[in-house]
mmCIF file of C-alpha atoms in Angstrom:
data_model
loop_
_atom_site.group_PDB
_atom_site.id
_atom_site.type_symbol
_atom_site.label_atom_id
_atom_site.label_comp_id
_atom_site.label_asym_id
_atom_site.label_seq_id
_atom_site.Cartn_x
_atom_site.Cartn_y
_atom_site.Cartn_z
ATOM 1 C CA UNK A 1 13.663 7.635 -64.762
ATOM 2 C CA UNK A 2 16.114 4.282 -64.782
ATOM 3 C CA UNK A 3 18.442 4.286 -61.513
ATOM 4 C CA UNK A 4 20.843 1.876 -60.528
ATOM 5 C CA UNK A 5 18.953 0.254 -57.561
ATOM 6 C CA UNK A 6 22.390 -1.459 -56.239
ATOM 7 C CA UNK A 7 25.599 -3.407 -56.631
ATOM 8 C CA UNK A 8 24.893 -5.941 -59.427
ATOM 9 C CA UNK A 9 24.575 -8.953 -57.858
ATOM 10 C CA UNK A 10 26.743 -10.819 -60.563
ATOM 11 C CA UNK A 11 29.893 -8.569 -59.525
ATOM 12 C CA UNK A 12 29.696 -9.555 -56.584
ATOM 13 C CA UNK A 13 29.538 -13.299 -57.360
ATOM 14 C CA UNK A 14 32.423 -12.458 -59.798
ATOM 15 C CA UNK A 15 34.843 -10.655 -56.763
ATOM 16 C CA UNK A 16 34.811 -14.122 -54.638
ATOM 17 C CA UNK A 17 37.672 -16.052 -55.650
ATOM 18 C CA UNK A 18 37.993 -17.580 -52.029
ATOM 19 C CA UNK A 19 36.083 -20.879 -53.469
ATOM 20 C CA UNK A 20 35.243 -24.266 -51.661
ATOM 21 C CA UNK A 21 35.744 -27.420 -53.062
ATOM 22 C CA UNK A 22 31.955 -27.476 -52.856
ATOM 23 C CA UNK A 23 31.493 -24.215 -55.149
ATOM 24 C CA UNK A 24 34.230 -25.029 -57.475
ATOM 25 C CA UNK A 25 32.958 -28.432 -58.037
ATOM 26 C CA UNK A 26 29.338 -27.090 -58.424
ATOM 27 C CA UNK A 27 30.577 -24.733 -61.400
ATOM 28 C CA UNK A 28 32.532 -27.387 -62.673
ATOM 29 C CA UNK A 29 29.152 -29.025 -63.059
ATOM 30 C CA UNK A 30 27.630 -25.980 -64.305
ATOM 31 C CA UNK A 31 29.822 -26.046 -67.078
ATOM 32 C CA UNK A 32 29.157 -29.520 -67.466
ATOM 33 C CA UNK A 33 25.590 -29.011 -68.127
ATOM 34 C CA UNK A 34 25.993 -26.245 -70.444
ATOM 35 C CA UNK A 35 28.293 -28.026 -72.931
ATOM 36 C CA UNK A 36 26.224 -31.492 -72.218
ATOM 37 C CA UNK A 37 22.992 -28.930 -73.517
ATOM 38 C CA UNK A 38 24.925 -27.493 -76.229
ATOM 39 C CA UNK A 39 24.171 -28.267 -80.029
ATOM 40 C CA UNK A 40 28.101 -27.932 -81.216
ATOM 41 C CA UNK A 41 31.144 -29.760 -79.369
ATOM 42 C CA UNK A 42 31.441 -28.145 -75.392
ATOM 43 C CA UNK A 43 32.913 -25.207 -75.313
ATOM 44 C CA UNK A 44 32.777 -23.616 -72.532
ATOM 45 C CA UNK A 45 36.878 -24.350 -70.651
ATOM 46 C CA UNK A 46 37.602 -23.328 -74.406
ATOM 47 C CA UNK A 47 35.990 -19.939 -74.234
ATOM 48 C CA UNK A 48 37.259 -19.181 -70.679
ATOM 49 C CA UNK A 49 40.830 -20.779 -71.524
ATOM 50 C CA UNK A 50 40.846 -18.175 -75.041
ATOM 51 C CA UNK A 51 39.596 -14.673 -72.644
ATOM 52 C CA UNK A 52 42.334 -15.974 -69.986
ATOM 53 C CA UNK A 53 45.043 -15.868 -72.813
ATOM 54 C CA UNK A 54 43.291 -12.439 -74.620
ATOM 55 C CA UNK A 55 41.965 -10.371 -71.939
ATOM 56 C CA UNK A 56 41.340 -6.878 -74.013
ATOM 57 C CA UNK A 57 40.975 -8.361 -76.874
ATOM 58 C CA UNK A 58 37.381 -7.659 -79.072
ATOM 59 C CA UNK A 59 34.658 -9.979 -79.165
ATOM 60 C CA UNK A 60 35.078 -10.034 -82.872
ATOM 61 C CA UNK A 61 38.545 -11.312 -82.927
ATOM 62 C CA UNK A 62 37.931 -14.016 -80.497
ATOM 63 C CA UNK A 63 34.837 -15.410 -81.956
ATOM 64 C CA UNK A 64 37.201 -15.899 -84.886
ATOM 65 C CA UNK A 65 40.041 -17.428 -83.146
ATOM 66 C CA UNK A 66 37.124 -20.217 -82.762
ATOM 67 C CA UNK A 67 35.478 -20.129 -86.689
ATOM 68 C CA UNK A 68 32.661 -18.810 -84.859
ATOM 69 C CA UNK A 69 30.210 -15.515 -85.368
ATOM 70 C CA UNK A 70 30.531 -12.736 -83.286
ATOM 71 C CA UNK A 71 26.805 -12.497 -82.001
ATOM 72 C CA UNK A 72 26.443 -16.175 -80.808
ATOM 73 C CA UNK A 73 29.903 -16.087 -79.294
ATOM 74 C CA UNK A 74 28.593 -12.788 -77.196
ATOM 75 C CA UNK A 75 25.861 -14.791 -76.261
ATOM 76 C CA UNK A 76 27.837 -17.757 -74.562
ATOM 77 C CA UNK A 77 30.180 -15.396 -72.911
ATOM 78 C CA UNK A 78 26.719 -13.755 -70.950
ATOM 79 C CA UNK A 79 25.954 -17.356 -70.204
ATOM 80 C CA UNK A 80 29.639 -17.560 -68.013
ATOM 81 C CA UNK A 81 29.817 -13.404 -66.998
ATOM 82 C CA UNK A 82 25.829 -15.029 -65.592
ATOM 83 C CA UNK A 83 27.842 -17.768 -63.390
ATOM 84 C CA UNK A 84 30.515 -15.018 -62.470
ATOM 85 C CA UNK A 85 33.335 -15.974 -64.187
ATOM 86 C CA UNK A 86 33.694 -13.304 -66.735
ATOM 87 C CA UNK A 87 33.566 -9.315 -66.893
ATOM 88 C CA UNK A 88 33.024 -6.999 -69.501
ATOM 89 C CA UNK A 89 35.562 -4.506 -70.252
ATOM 90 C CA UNK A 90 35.261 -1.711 -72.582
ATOM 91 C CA UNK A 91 36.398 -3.613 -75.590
ATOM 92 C CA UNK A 92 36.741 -7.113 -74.884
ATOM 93 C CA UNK A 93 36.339 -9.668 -71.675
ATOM 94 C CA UNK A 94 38.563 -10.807 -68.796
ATOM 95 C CA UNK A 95 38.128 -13.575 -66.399
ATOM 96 C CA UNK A 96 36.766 -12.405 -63.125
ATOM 97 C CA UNK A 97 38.724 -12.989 -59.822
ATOM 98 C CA UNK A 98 36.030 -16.189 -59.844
ATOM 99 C CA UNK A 99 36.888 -16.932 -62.636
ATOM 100 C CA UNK A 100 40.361 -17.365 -62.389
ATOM 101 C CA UNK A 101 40.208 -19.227 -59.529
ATOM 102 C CA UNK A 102 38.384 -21.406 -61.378
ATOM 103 C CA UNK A 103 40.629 -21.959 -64.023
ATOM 104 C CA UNK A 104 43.682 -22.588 -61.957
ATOM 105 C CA UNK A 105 41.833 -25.082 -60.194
ATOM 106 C CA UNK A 106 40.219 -26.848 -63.630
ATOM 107 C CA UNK A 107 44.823 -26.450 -64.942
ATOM 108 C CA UNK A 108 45.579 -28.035 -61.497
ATOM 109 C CA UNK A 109 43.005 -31.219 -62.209
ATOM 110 C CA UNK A 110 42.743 -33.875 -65.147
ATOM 111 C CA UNK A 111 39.539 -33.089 -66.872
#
């Protein structure tokens, strides 16, 4: 029998929005790396910048905001919700507290 065998350790990492300079600049870099290793244009700020605007709003319909396929797009949101900025609702995403912290901090900066 499958039991939960405690908090998921990525929830937690999502809940802390009280970020250094040091962990905001590290996930800066993160996302950095992931666009630099990416086989399209980077997309990652895009991605967080489109569930920030949508939160609710289906996979689906946000992968085609972009011109992009549903599955694929899924797949690059797990790669964010895996650094703590995202969380899976019922239908659709939302940035995490993390994740909005983030965010203001990537609007309060010249990229």
């Amino acid at each position: 029998m499958l039991h939960l065998g405690g908090p998921d350790p990525r929830s937690e990492l999502a809940a802390n929005a009280d970020l250094s300079a040091r962990e905001l600049a590290d996930l800066k870099t993160a996302l950095d790396a992931i666009d630099a290793r990416s086989r399209r244009a980077p997309w990652t700020r895009e991605v967080l910048r489109l569930i920030e605007e949508h939160p609710g709003l289906r996979a689906l319909d946000l992968a085609e905001r972009l011109g992009r396929d549903k599955l694929p797009f899924k797949a690059d949101v797990r790669r964010l919700k895996a650094l703590g900025l995202t969380e899976s609702l019922e239908t659709g995403y939302r940035l995490s507290p993390r994740g909005k912290a983030l965010m203001t901090h990537l609007n309060s900066t010249t990229e």
